[in-house]
Amino acid sequence: MARLVSVNVGTPKDVQWRGKTVHTGIWKAPVHGPVMVRRLNIDGDGQGDLAGHGGEQRAVLVYQLESYDYWKAHLRRDDLRPAHFGENFTVSGLSDRDVCIGDRYRIGDAEFEVTQPRVTCFRVGMRLGEPAMPNLLVAHHRPGFYFRVITEGQVQAGDAIVLTRRGPHELSVADVDALLYLPDRDMAQLRKAVDVPALSPGWQQSFHDMLTQSSGAPATPTMGVEPGWTGFRPLRVSAIRHETASVLSIRFESDDGAPLPMPLPGQYLTVRIPDAGDPPPMRSYSLSGDPAARDYRISVKRESHGLVSRWLHAHVNVGSIIEAAIPRGDFCLTDGSTPVVLISAGIGATPVLAMLHALAATNSNRPITWLHTTRNAETHAFAAEVTGLITSLPDARQFVFYTASKQSGSGATLGRLDRQSIAALNLPGDAAVYLCGPGPFMDAMRDGLAACGFSSGQIHTELFGALPAINPGVVSASKTARPHPPPGTPGPGPAITFARSGLTVNWAPGYASILELAETCDVPTRFACRSGVCHTCVTGIVAGTPTYLQPPLEEPPLGTVLICCAAPRDDLVLDL
C-alpha cells in the first residue's frame, strides 16, 4: 500500500542566485506529528510565486521516494533527501505512470484530488544545483503532481494512502505531462484530457488551444497573410507625407517594383537604416496603411531623444533605401462578426488605423467604434483619413478627446478618455477591443474597460518597445534600467541585436545562453524553466541563425528560438 513518507513545509524566503534575488518557497523541510491540510495550503507552508504555484488547484505538491532513488542513480548523488524537490508530500508509491488526473485519495483525515503535473520551473534546478532539472523531469517522465484538497484534515508521516476514486479516462500524470511538453502528441488523448473535470483550468486551456490548432485553424482566426522573406531586404521610399508637425508617414515599395506581401492588420515593420550609423540602427514601427495596398506605410513620431526617428525626419526622401524584415507581430485584427472597438492615444493610432483600413476595405458590417485621444487639433494625426473611413462603413462611429485644448474642433470632446467617459459611451459588451498607446494610458484603459464588464480575453493590446518581462520569483531585477552593453571588453562572437530594445552586443563564450546575455544587458526577458521545456522564452528571429546548446524537448515554431538554451551561430537579430 502507498504511504505518506514525509510532510514537508517551508515559508518563502529570498535566495541569491546568479546575481539575482529569487523569492521562493522551494526550500522545505520535514515536520513531525500531525499537520493540518487546508483548502489552499498546509499549515506552516507557503509559495513565493502564486502565479505558478499554490492556490486551490496546486495546494499540495507530491513527489515519490522511488523517483528519489532514480535520480540518485541518474545524477550520481547520495545527498538527496525528502523535500529536496520542493514537494509537500514525499510518498512511497503513486508513480507518475500509475496515478491519473482526477484520482482521489484518502490520507489521514483528509481527501485529495489529482489536478495536474508539477509546473516546470527553474527553481527546482536552482534548489538541486542542476540547471537542466526541469528538462530532465519531463524527459524522464517523472514530474510529480499536485493535489487539490477535497476535504480538509490532519495528516502525518506514516499515514496510508487509499485510492477512493479513479479519474475519468484514466490518463496518467506522465501521459498528461507529455501532452503539454513533448512532441508527437496523441490527439485522441488530448480530446480525453479536456474531458477530465479535475484537470486544472490552465492546462485545460492549453489543450483546447492545441486541439484548435490541430484542426487546421489558428487558435485566434486571423485574416490571411502571405509568405514573406527571411532576414532584411532593401525597400525604396516611394512617398512621404507630414501628418502633423511631428508625425511623418513614409511609404515603401520593393526595390524591384514587385508587390510586397500583404501584412496582417496591426503588424509592425522592423527597419534598419544603413546610412544612420555603424552598426546601422534599427527600430520597429507599426504599419499604418491599408494592408491590401501592396506597399507599406509607417508613420513615425519625431522623439527628442530618438536616434532613428530624428534621422528619418531629417534625411529620408523619395528614393531613399532602407532595409526591412518581414512584417510581424501578434496584435492583429481577427475575423468574426462581433463588434470592434479601436482605442488609441497619440501615435498609438497607427496599428488600429491599419485595422480600420482592413475593415473598410471589406465594407464590414460589424459595429465599429473608434476612440482616440491626443493633445489638440495640431497633434491630431490622420483626422481626415479616419473620418473618411468611418463614413464609408455601414455601422461605425468615432469619438475623439483633446486633453490640452481650449477649442474642441472637428467634433472632438475636451477632456480625457477615462473610466467615466468609457462608461458613458455604452460600448457593446461583446466587443473585441484593440488598444494601443503609452503604458499608463493602456493601464487606465484596461481598468476602465474592466469596470464596464469587459474581460481580459476581450482586450488586445500592443506596447511600444520591449515586451513586459516574465521572470517568476525574481525580485531584484531592475525595472528602470535601460538596456545597455555588458560590462567589460566586448565579446569576440557574432553580433546579437535585441530589436525591440535597440541594442546590439557581441556574443562571448562565457554566457550559458542568449537569455543570460540579455539579462546581463537588462533587456526585458521572459522565462520559466530555463531548460527548453515550457516555451515561455520563445522569441521571434528577425534575421540570422541560432544554435542550441541544449536541445529543447520540442522545437519552437519556424522563425523562433528558445533563448534559454540557445546561442548565435552567426549575426542574429531578435524580436526582443
Coordinates of C-alpha atoms in Angstrom, one line a residue:
M1 CA 0.0 0.0 0.0
A2 CA 1.2 3.5 -0.8
R3 CA 2.2 5.6 2.2
L4 CA 3.0 9.2 3.2
V5 CA 6.7 9.1 4.0
S6 CA 7.2 12.8 4.9
V7 CA 5.3 16.0 5.2
N8 CA 7.4 19.0 4.2
V9 CA 6.7 22.7 4.7
G10 CA 8.6 26.0 4.4
T11 CA 7.8 29.7 4.1
P12 CA 9.1 31.8 1.2
K13 CA 12.5 33.4 1.5
D14 CA 14.8 35.5 -0.6
V15 CA 17.7 33.4 -2.1
Q16 CA 20.7 34.8 -4.0
W17 CA 21.1 33.2 -7.4
R18 CA 23.3 34.2 -10.3
G19 CA 23.3 37.8 -9.2
K20 CA 19.6 38.0 -8.6
T21 CA 17.3 37.7 -5.7
V22 CA 14.7 35.0 -6.0
H23 CA 11.7 34.9 -3.7
T24 CA 10.8 31.2 -3.4
G25 CA 9.3 28.6 -1.1
I26 CA 11.0 25.6 -2.6
W27 CA 13.3 25.2 0.4
K28 CA 11.1 22.9 2.6
A29 CA 11.9 20.6 5.5
P30 CA 10.1 17.6 7.0
V31 CA 7.8 18.2 10.1
H32 CA 6.9 15.6 12.7
G33 CA 3.5 14.8 14.1
P34 CA 0.0 15.7 12.7
V35 CA -0.2 18.7 10.3
M36 CA -3.4 20.4 9.2
V37 CA -4.1 20.5 5.5
R38 CA -6.4 23.3 4.3
R39 CA -8.0 24.1 1.0
L40 CA -5.3 26.4 -0.1
N41 CA -2.2 25.3 1.8
I42 CA -0.7 23.2 4.6
D43 CA -0.2 24.9 7.9
G44 CA 3.3 26.3 8.0
D45 CA 3.8 26.3 4.2
G46 CA 3.9 29.0 1.6
Q47 CA 4.8 29.7 -2.0
G48 CA 6.9 32.6 -3.4
D49 CA 5.2 32.8 -6.8
L50 CA 1.5 32.3 -6.5
A51 CA 1.1 32.7 -10.3
G52 CA 2.8 29.4 -10.9
H53 CA 2.4 27.5 -7.6
G54 CA -0.1 27.2 -4.8
G55 CA -3.8 28.1 -4.9
E56 CA -6.7 25.7 -4.9
Q57 CA -5.6 23.7 -7.9
R58 CA -2.0 23.4 -6.7
A59 CA -2.4 23.2 -2.9
V60 CA -0.1 20.2 -2.3
L61 CA 2.9 19.1 -4.4
V62 CA 3.6 15.4 -4.3
Y63 CA 6.8 13.5 -5.2
Q64 CA 7.8 9.9 -4.9
L65 CA 10.5 8.1 -2.9
E66 CA 11.0 5.9 -5.9
S67 CA 11.9 8.9 -8.1
Y68 CA 14.4 10.0 -5.5
D69 CA 16.1 6.6 -5.9
Y70 CA 16.0 7.0 -9.7
W71 CA 17.7 10.5 -9.6
K72 CA 20.3 9.4 -7.0
A73 CA 21.4 6.8 -9.6
H74 CA 21.0 9.0 -12.7
L75 CA 22.7 12.1 -11.2
R76 CA 25.2 10.0 -9.2
R77 CA 24.3 11.8 -6.0
D78 CA 23.8 10.4 -2.5
D79 CA 22.7 13.7 -0.8
L80 CA 19.0 13.8 -1.9
R81 CA 16.5 13.6 0.9
P82 CA 12.7 14.2 1.2
A83 CA 11.8 17.8 0.4
H84 CA 14.8 18.4 -1.9
F85 CA 12.4 18.6 -4.9
G86 CA 10.2 21.2 -3.1
E87 CA 7.4 18.7 -2.5
N88 CA 4.9 18.9 0.4
F89 CA 4.3 15.2 0.4
T90 CA 7.1 12.7 -0.1
V91 CA 5.3 9.4 -0.8
S92 CA 6.1 5.7 -1.3
G93 CA 4.1 4.5 -4.3
L94 CA 1.9 6.7 -6.5
S95 CA 4.1 6.5 -9.6
D96 CA 3.5 9.3 -12.2
R97 CA 2.8 6.4 -14.7
D98 CA 0.1 5.0 -12.5
V99 CA -1.6 8.0 -10.9
C100 CA -4.2 9.6 -13.1
I101 CA -5.6 13.1 -13.3
G102 CA -8.9 13.1 -11.3
D103 CA -7.8 10.3 -9.0
R104 CA -8.9 10.8 -5.4
Y105 CA -7.0 9.6 -2.3
R106 CA -7.7 9.5 1.4
I107 CA -4.7 10.3 3.6
G108 CA -5.3 10.6 7.3
D109 CA -8.4 12.8 7.9
A110 CA -8.2 14.5 4.5
E111 CA -9.2 13.7 0.9
F112 CA -7.3 14.9 -2.2
E113 CA -7.8 15.0 -5.9
V114 CA -5.0 15.0 -8.6
T115 CA -5.3 18.1 -10.7
Q116 CA -2.1 18.4 -12.9
P117 CA 1.6 17.5 -13.2
R118 CA 4.0 19.8 -11.5
V119 CA 4.9 23.1 -13.2
T120 CA 8.2 23.1 -15.0
C121 CA 10.2 25.8 -13.2
F122 CA 13.8 26.8 -13.0
R123 CA 13.6 26.8 -9.2
V124 CA 13.8 23.0 -8.9
G125 CA 17.1 23.2 -10.8
M126 CA 18.2 26.1 -8.6
R127 CA 17.4 24.1 -5.4
L128 CA 19.2 21.0 -6.6
G129 CA 22.1 22.7 -8.3
E130 CA 21.1 21.0 -11.6
P131 CA 20.0 23.7 -14.1
A132 CA 18.7 21.1 -16.6
M133 CA 16.4 19.5 -13.9
P134 CA 13.1 20.9 -15.4
N135 CA 14.0 19.4 -18.7
L136 CA 15.0 16.1 -17.1
L137 CA 11.8 15.8 -15.1
V138 CA 9.7 15.9 -18.2
A139 CA 12.0 13.9 -20.5
H140 CA 12.3 11.1 -17.9
H141 CA 8.5 11.1 -17.2
R142 CA 9.0 11.9 -13.5
P143 CA 7.4 15.3 -12.9
G144 CA 5.4 14.7 -9.8
F145 CA 1.9 16.2 -9.4
Y146 CA -0.4 18.5 -7.5
F147 CA -3.3 17.7 -5.2
R148 CA -6.5 19.7 -4.7
V149 CA -7.9 19.4 -1.2
I150 CA -11.4 18.0 -1.3
T151 CA -11.8 17.5 2.5
E152 CA -9.6 19.4 4.9
G153 CA -8.0 17.4 7.7
Q154 CA -4.8 16.3 9.5
V155 CA -2.1 14.1 8.0
Q156 CA 1.2 12.8 9.3
A157 CA 4.1 10.7 8.1
G158 CA 3.2 7.0 8.1
D159 CA -0.4 7.5 7.0
A160 CA -1.7 5.0 4.5
I161 CA -2.7 6.5 1.1
V162 CA -6.0 4.9 -0.1
L163 CA -7.5 5.3 -3.6
T164 CA -11.1 6.3 -3.2
R165 CA -12.0 7.1 -6.9
R166 CA -10.4 6.7 -10.3
G167 CA -10.2 9.6 -12.6
P168 CA -12.2 9.5 -15.9
H169 CA -10.4 8.2 -19.0
E170 CA -7.5 7.1 -16.6
L171 CA -4.9 9.5 -18.1
S172 CA -1.7 9.2 -16.1
V173 CA 0.2 12.2 -14.8
A174 CA 3.2 11.2 -17.1
D175 CA 0.9 11.0 -20.1
V176 CA -0.7 14.4 -19.5
D177 CA 2.7 16.0 -18.8
A178 CA 3.9 14.6 -22.2
L179 CA 0.9 16.0 -23.9
L180 CA 1.8 19.5 -22.9
Y181 CA 5.6 19.5 -23.2
L182 CA 6.7 16.7 -25.7
P183 CA 6.2 16.4 -29.5
D184 CA 4.2 13.8 -31.4
R185 CA 1.1 14.3 -29.3
D186 CA -1.8 11.8 -29.4
M187 CA -4.8 13.8 -30.4
A188 CA -7.2 11.2 -29.1
Q189 CA -5.6 11.6 -25.6
L190 CA -5.8 15.4 -25.9
R191 CA -9.6 15.1 -26.5
K192 CA -9.8 12.9 -23.5
A193 CA -7.8 15.3 -21.3
V194 CA -10.1 18.2 -21.9
D195 CA -13.0 15.9 -20.8
V196 CA -11.5 15.4 -17.3
P197 CA -13.2 17.9 -15.0
A198 CA -10.4 17.7 -12.4
L199 CA -7.7 19.0 -14.8
S200 CA -6.7 22.5 -13.7
P201 CA -8.1 25.3 -15.9
G202 CA -4.7 26.4 -17.2
W203 CA -3.9 23.0 -18.6
Q204 CA -7.5 22.7 -19.9
Q205 CA -7.0 25.9 -21.9
S206 CA -3.6 24.8 -23.3
F207 CA -5.1 21.6 -24.5
H208 CA -8.1 23.3 -26.0
D209 CA -5.7 25.6 -28.0
M210 CA -3.7 22.6 -29.2
L211 CA -6.9 20.9 -30.4
T212 CA -8.0 24.0 -32.2
Q213 CA -4.6 24.3 -33.9
S214 CA -4.6 20.7 -34.9
S215 CA -7.9 21.1 -36.7
G216 CA -6.1 23.4 -39.2
A217 CA -7.4 26.7 -37.9
P218 CA -5.3 29.0 -35.7
A219 CA -6.4 29.4 -32.1
T220 CA -7.3 33.0 -32.9
P221 CA -8.5 33.1 -36.6
T222 CA -6.9 35.9 -38.5
M223 CA -7.1 37.4 -41.9
G224 CA -4.8 35.7 -44.4
V225 CA -1.1 36.5 -44.6
E226 CA 1.2 35.8 -47.5
P227 CA 4.7 34.2 -47.2
G228 CA 7.4 36.8 -46.8
W229 CA 11.2 36.8 -46.8
T230 CA 13.9 35.9 -44.3
G231 CA 16.3 38.5 -42.8
F232 CA 16.4 42.0 -44.2
R233 CA 15.7 43.2 -47.8
P234 CA 16.0 46.7 -49.3
L235 CA 12.9 48.8 -49.6
R236 CA 12.7 52.1 -51.5
V237 CA 10.8 55.1 -50.2
S238 CA 8.0 55.9 -52.7
A239 CA 6.3 58.8 -50.8
I240 CA 6.5 60.9 -47.7
R241 CA 3.8 63.0 -46.0
H242 CA 3.7 65.1 -42.9
E243 CA 0.6 64.2 -40.9
T244 CA 1.4 66.7 -38.2
A245 CA 4.5 68.8 -37.3
S246 CA 5.9 65.8 -35.5
V247 CA 4.5 62.8 -37.4
L248 CA 5.9 61.7 -40.8
S249 CA 4.3 59.0 -42.9
I250 CA 6.7 57.1 -45.1
R251 CA 5.6 54.7 -47.9
F252 CA 7.9 51.9 -49.1
E253 CA 7.9 49.7 -52.2
S254 CA 10.1 46.8 -53.1
D255 CA 13.4 47.8 -54.7
D256 CA 12.4 45.7 -57.8
G257 CA 8.9 47.1 -58.1
A258 CA 7.2 43.8 -57.3
P259 CA 4.1 43.9 -54.9
L260 CA 5.0 43.4 -51.3
P261 CA 3.4 40.5 -49.3
M262 CA 0.2 41.5 -47.6
P263 CA 0.7 42.0 -43.8
L264 CA -1.9 41.3 -41.1
P265 CA -3.7 44.5 -40.0
G266 CA -1.9 45.6 -36.8
Q267 CA 1.5 44.2 -37.5
Y268 CA 4.8 46.2 -37.4
L269 CA 7.8 46.6 -39.6
T270 CA 11.4 46.3 -38.3
V271 CA 13.6 48.7 -40.3
R272 CA 17.3 49.1 -40.4
I273 CA 18.9 52.4 -41.6
P274 CA 22.3 51.7 -43.3
D275 CA 23.2 55.4 -43.6
A276 CA 22.4 56.4 -40.0
G277 CA 25.3 54.8 -38.1
D278 CA 27.6 51.8 -37.7
P279 CA 26.2 49.4 -36.8
P280 CA 23.1 50.5 -38.6
P281 CA 20.4 51.3 -36.1
M282 CA 17.0 49.6 -36.3
R283 CA 13.6 50.2 -34.9
S284 CA 10.1 48.7 -35.2
Y285 CA 7.2 50.8 -36.4
S286 CA 3.5 49.8 -36.7
L287 CA 2.2 49.6 -40.3
S288 CA -0.4 52.3 -40.5
G289 CA -1.8 51.9 -44.1
D290 CA -4.2 49.7 -45.9
P291 CA -2.8 46.1 -45.6
A292 CA -4.2 45.4 -49.1
A293 CA -2.3 48.3 -50.7
R294 CA 0.7 46.2 -51.8
D295 CA 3.1 48.7 -50.4
Y296 CA 3.9 49.5 -46.8
R297 CA 3.3 52.7 -44.8
I298 CA 4.8 53.6 -41.4
S299 CA 4.1 56.8 -39.5
V300 CA 7.0 58.0 -37.3
K301 CA 6.7 60.5 -34.5
R302 CA 9.9 62.5 -34.0
E303 CA 11.2 62.0 -30.5
S304 CA 13.7 64.4 -29.0
H305 CA 16.0 61.5 -28.0
G306 CA 15.1 59.2 -30.8
L307 CA 18.1 58.5 -33.0
V308 CA 16.2 56.8 -35.8
S309 CA 13.0 58.9 -35.7
R310 CA 15.1 62.1 -35.8
W311 CA 17.2 60.7 -38.7
L312 CA 14.1 59.8 -40.7
H313 CA 12.5 63.2 -40.2
A314 CA 15.7 65.0 -41.2
H315 CA 17.1 62.8 -44.1
V316 CA 14.5 60.5 -45.7
N317 CA 13.4 61.4 -49.2
V318 CA 11.6 59.7 -52.1
G319 CA 14.1 57.2 -53.5
S320 CA 15.9 56.6 -50.1
I321 CA 16.7 53.0 -49.4
I322 CA 16.2 51.3 -46.0
E323 CA 16.3 47.7 -45.1
A324 CA 13.3 45.9 -43.6
A325 CA 12.3 42.5 -42.1
I326 CA 9.1 40.8 -42.9
P327 CA 6.1 42.3 -41.0
R328 CA 5.5 40.5 -37.8
G329 CA 3.5 40.8 -34.5
D330 CA 0.5 39.2 -32.8
F331 CA -1.5 42.3 -32.2
C332 CA -3.8 41.7 -35.2
L333 CA -7.4 42.2 -36.1
T334 CA -9.3 38.9 -36.1
D335 CA -12.1 37.7 -38.3
G336 CA -15.5 37.5 -36.8
S337 CA -18.9 39.1 -36.5
T338 CA -18.5 40.7 -33.0
P339 CA -18.4 44.4 -32.6
V340 CA -14.9 46.1 -32.8
V341 CA -13.6 48.9 -30.5
L342 CA -10.4 50.6 -31.6
I343 CA -8.8 52.7 -28.8
S344 CA -5.6 54.7 -29.2
A345 CA -3.6 57.6 -27.9
G346 CA -1.2 59.8 -29.9
I347 CA 1.0 57.8 -32.3
G348 CA -0.6 54.6 -30.9
A349 CA -3.3 55.2 -33.6
T350 CA -1.1 53.6 -36.2
P351 CA -1.8 49.8 -35.8
V352 CA -5.5 50.3 -35.1
L353 CA -5.7 52.6 -38.2
A354 CA -4.5 49.7 -40.3
M355 CA -7.3 47.6 -38.7
L356 CA -9.8 50.3 -39.6
H357 CA -8.5 50.3 -43.2
A358 CA -8.9 46.5 -43.4
L359 CA -12.5 46.7 -42.1
A360 CA -13.3 49.5 -44.6
A361 CA -11.7 47.5 -47.5
T362 CA -14.2 44.7 -46.9
N363 CA -17.1 47.1 -46.2
S364 CA -17.5 45.2 -42.9
N365 CA -20.9 45.3 -41.3
R366 CA -19.5 44.8 -37.8
P367 CA -20.4 47.6 -35.4
I368 CA -17.2 49.6 -35.1
T369 CA -16.2 52.3 -32.6
W370 CA -13.1 54.5 -33.0
L371 CA -11.8 56.1 -29.7
H372 CA -8.8 58.4 -29.9
T373 CA -7.2 60.9 -27.6
T374 CA -4.5 63.5 -28.3
R375 CA -3.5 66.9 -27.0
N376 CA -5.2 69.1 -29.6
A377 CA -6.1 69.6 -33.2
E378 CA -2.4 70.3 -34.1
T379 CA -1.3 66.9 -32.8
H380 CA -4.3 65.1 -34.2
A381 CA -2.8 62.9 -36.9
F382 CA -4.9 61.1 -39.5
A383 CA -8.1 63.1 -38.6
A384 CA -9.5 63.4 -42.2
E385 CA -8.3 59.8 -43.1
V386 CA -10.1 58.3 -40.2
T387 CA -13.3 60.3 -40.8
G388 CA -13.4 59.2 -44.4
L389 CA -13.0 55.5 -43.4
I390 CA -15.7 55.8 -40.7
T391 CA -18.1 57.4 -43.1
S392 CA -17.6 54.7 -45.6
L393 CA -18.6 51.9 -43.2
P394 CA -22.3 50.9 -42.6
D395 CA -22.1 50.8 -38.8
A396 CA -19.2 52.9 -37.5
R397 CA -18.8 55.9 -35.2
Q398 CA -15.8 57.8 -33.7
F399 CA -15.1 59.8 -30.6
V400 CA -12.0 62.0 -30.2
F401 CA -10.8 63.6 -27.0
Y402 CA -8.5 66.6 -26.8
T403 CA -6.6 66.7 -23.5
A404 CA -4.9 70.1 -23.8
S405 CA -7.0 72.4 -25.9
K406 CA -9.4 75.2 -25.3
Q407 CA -11.2 74.5 -28.6
S408 CA -12.7 71.2 -29.5
G409 CA -13.0 71.5 -33.3
S410 CA -13.7 68.6 -35.7
G411 CA -16.3 67.2 -33.3
A412 CA -13.7 66.4 -30.6
T413 CA -14.6 66.4 -26.9
L414 CA -12.5 68.4 -24.4
G415 CA -11.2 66.2 -21.7
R416 CA -9.7 62.8 -21.1
L417 CA -10.7 59.4 -22.2
D418 CA -11.1 57.7 -18.7
R419 CA -13.3 55.3 -16.8
Q420 CA -16.2 57.7 -16.7
S421 CA -16.1 58.6 -20.4
I422 CA -15.8 55.0 -21.4
A423 CA -18.8 54.1 -19.3
A424 CA -20.8 56.9 -20.9
L425 CA -20.3 55.6 -24.4
N426 CA -22.2 52.3 -23.7
L427 CA -19.8 50.2 -25.7
P428 CA -21.2 46.8 -26.8
G429 CA -20.4 44.3 -24.1
D430 CA -19.4 41.5 -26.6
A431 CA -16.9 43.7 -28.5
A432 CA -13.3 42.8 -29.3
V433 CA -11.2 45.7 -28.1
Y434 CA -7.9 46.7 -29.6
L435 CA -5.8 49.1 -27.5
C436 CA -2.6 50.9 -28.3
G437 CA -0.8 53.8 -26.6
P438 CA 1.7 54.7 -23.9
G439 CA 1.8 52.3 -20.9
P440 CA 0.0 54.5 -18.4
F441 CA -2.8 55.2 -20.9
M442 CA -3.3 51.5 -21.6
D443 CA -3.3 50.6 -17.9
A444 CA -6.0 53.2 -17.3
M445 CA -8.0 51.9 -20.3
R446 CA -7.8 48.3 -19.1
D447 CA -9.1 49.4 -15.7
G448 CA -11.9 51.4 -17.2
L449 CA -12.9 48.6 -19.6
A450 CA -12.8 46.0 -16.8
A451 CA -15.1 48.3 -14.7
C452 CA -17.5 48.3 -17.6
G453 CA -17.6 44.5 -17.6
F454 CA -15.0 43.7 -20.3
S455 CA -13.0 40.5 -19.7
S456 CA -9.2 40.4 -20.2
G457 CA -9.8 38.0 -23.1
Q458 CA -11.7 40.7 -25.0
I459 CA -8.9 43.3 -24.7
H460 CA -6.0 43.0 -27.1
T461 CA -3.0 45.3 -26.5
E462 CA 0.1 46.5 -28.3
L463 CA 3.0 48.0 -26.4
F464 CA 5.7 50.4 -27.7
G465 CA 9.1 48.9 -27.2
A466 CA 10.0 45.8 -25.3
L467 CA 7.5 43.3 -24.1
P468 CA 6.9 43.1 -20.3
A469 CA 9.2 40.7 -18.6
I470 CA 8.2 37.3 -17.2
N471 CA 10.7 36.3 -14.6
P472 CA 8.9 34.2 -12.0
G473 CA 10.1 34.8 -8.5
V474 CA 12.9 37.2 -9.4
V475 CA 12.5 40.2 -7.1
S476 CA 15.8 42.1 -7.6
A477 CA 15.7 42.7 -11.4
S478 CA 15.8 46.4 -12.2
K479 CA 12.6 47.8 -13.5
T480 CA 14.1 51.2 -14.6
A481 CA 17.5 50.3 -16.1
R482 CA 17.7 50.9 -19.8
P483 CA 19.2 48.1 -21.9
H484 CA 23.0 48.5 -22.1
P485 CA 26.1 46.6 -23.3
P486 CA 27.5 44.1 -20.8
P487 CA 30.4 45.3 -18.7
G488 CA 34.0 44.7 -19.8
T489 CA 35.6 44.1 -23.2
P490 CA 33.1 43.3 -26.0
G491 CA 32.9 39.6 -26.8
P492 CA 34.6 38.1 -29.9
G493 CA 31.5 36.3 -31.2
P494 CA 28.6 37.2 -33.5
A495 CA 26.6 40.4 -33.0
I496 CA 23.2 39.9 -31.3
T497 CA 20.7 42.7 -31.9
F498 CA 17.7 43.0 -29.5
A499 CA 15.5 44.8 -31.9
R500 CA 12.7 46.0 -29.5
S501 CA 15.3 47.2 -27.0
G502 CA 17.5 49.0 -29.6
L503 CA 20.7 47.3 -28.5
T504 CA 23.5 45.4 -30.4
V505 CA 26.1 43.5 -28.5
N506 CA 28.6 40.8 -29.3
W507 CA 28.4 37.2 -28.0
A508 CA 31.0 35.8 -25.6
P509 CA 31.6 32.1 -24.9
G510 CA 31.2 32.6 -21.2
Y511 CA 27.4 33.1 -21.4
A512 CA 25.3 30.0 -20.8
S513 CA 22.6 31.2 -23.2
I514 CA 21.2 34.2 -25.1
L515 CA 18.8 34.6 -22.2
E516 CA 21.8 35.0 -19.8
L517 CA 23.3 37.6 -22.1
A518 CA 20.0 39.5 -22.3
E519 CA 19.7 39.5 -18.5
T520 CA 23.3 40.9 -18.2
C521 CA 22.2 43.8 -20.5
D522 CA 19.0 44.5 -18.6
V523 CA 17.0 43.6 -21.8
P524 CA 13.5 42.6 -20.5
T525 CA 13.2 38.8 -20.7
R526 CA 10.7 36.0 -20.3
F527 CA 11.4 32.6 -18.8
A528 CA 10.1 29.9 -16.5
C529 CA 12.0 26.6 -16.9
R530 CA 15.3 27.9 -18.4
S531 CA 16.0 24.5 -19.9
G532 CA 14.0 24.2 -23.1
V533 CA 10.7 22.8 -21.8
C534 CA 8.0 25.5 -21.2
H535 CA 8.4 27.8 -24.3
T536 CA 7.9 30.9 -22.2
C537 CA 11.1 32.4 -23.6
V538 CA 10.2 31.8 -27.3
T539 CA 11.4 34.7 -29.3
G540 CA 11.0 35.7 -32.9
I541 CA 14.0 35.6 -35.2
V542 CA 14.2 38.7 -37.4
A543 CA 17.5 37.7 -39.1
G544 CA 20.3 35.3 -38.6
T545 CA 20.6 31.7 -37.3
P546 CA 20.8 30.4 -33.7
T547 CA 22.0 27.0 -32.5
Y548 CA 21.0 25.1 -29.4
L549 CA 23.5 24.5 -26.6
Q550 CA 20.9 22.1 -25.0
P551 CA 18.3 20.7 -27.4
P552 CA 14.8 21.7 -26.4
L553 CA 12.3 18.9 -25.8
E554 CA 10.2 20.3 -28.6
E555 CA 11.4 22.7 -31.3
P556 CA 9.5 26.0 -31.3
P557 CA 7.7 27.3 -34.4
L558 CA 9.7 28.1 -37.5
G559 CA 11.2 31.6 -37.3
T560 CA 11.5 31.5 -33.5
V561 CA 14.0 30.3 -30.9
L562 CA 14.0 29.3 -27.3
I563 CA 16.6 31.8 -25.9
C564 CA 17.0 29.9 -22.6
C565 CA 19.1 27.2 -24.3
A566 CA 20.4 28.8 -27.5
A567 CA 23.4 30.7 -28.7
P568 CA 24.1 32.6 -32.0
R569 CA 25.6 30.7 -35.0
D570 CA 26.1 34.0 -36.9
D571 CA 24.9 37.6 -36.5
L572 CA 21.4 37.4 -35.0
V573 CA 18.6 39.9 -34.8
L574 CA 15.9 39.0 -32.3
D575 CA 12.4 40.4 -31.6
L576 CA 13.3 41.2 -28.0

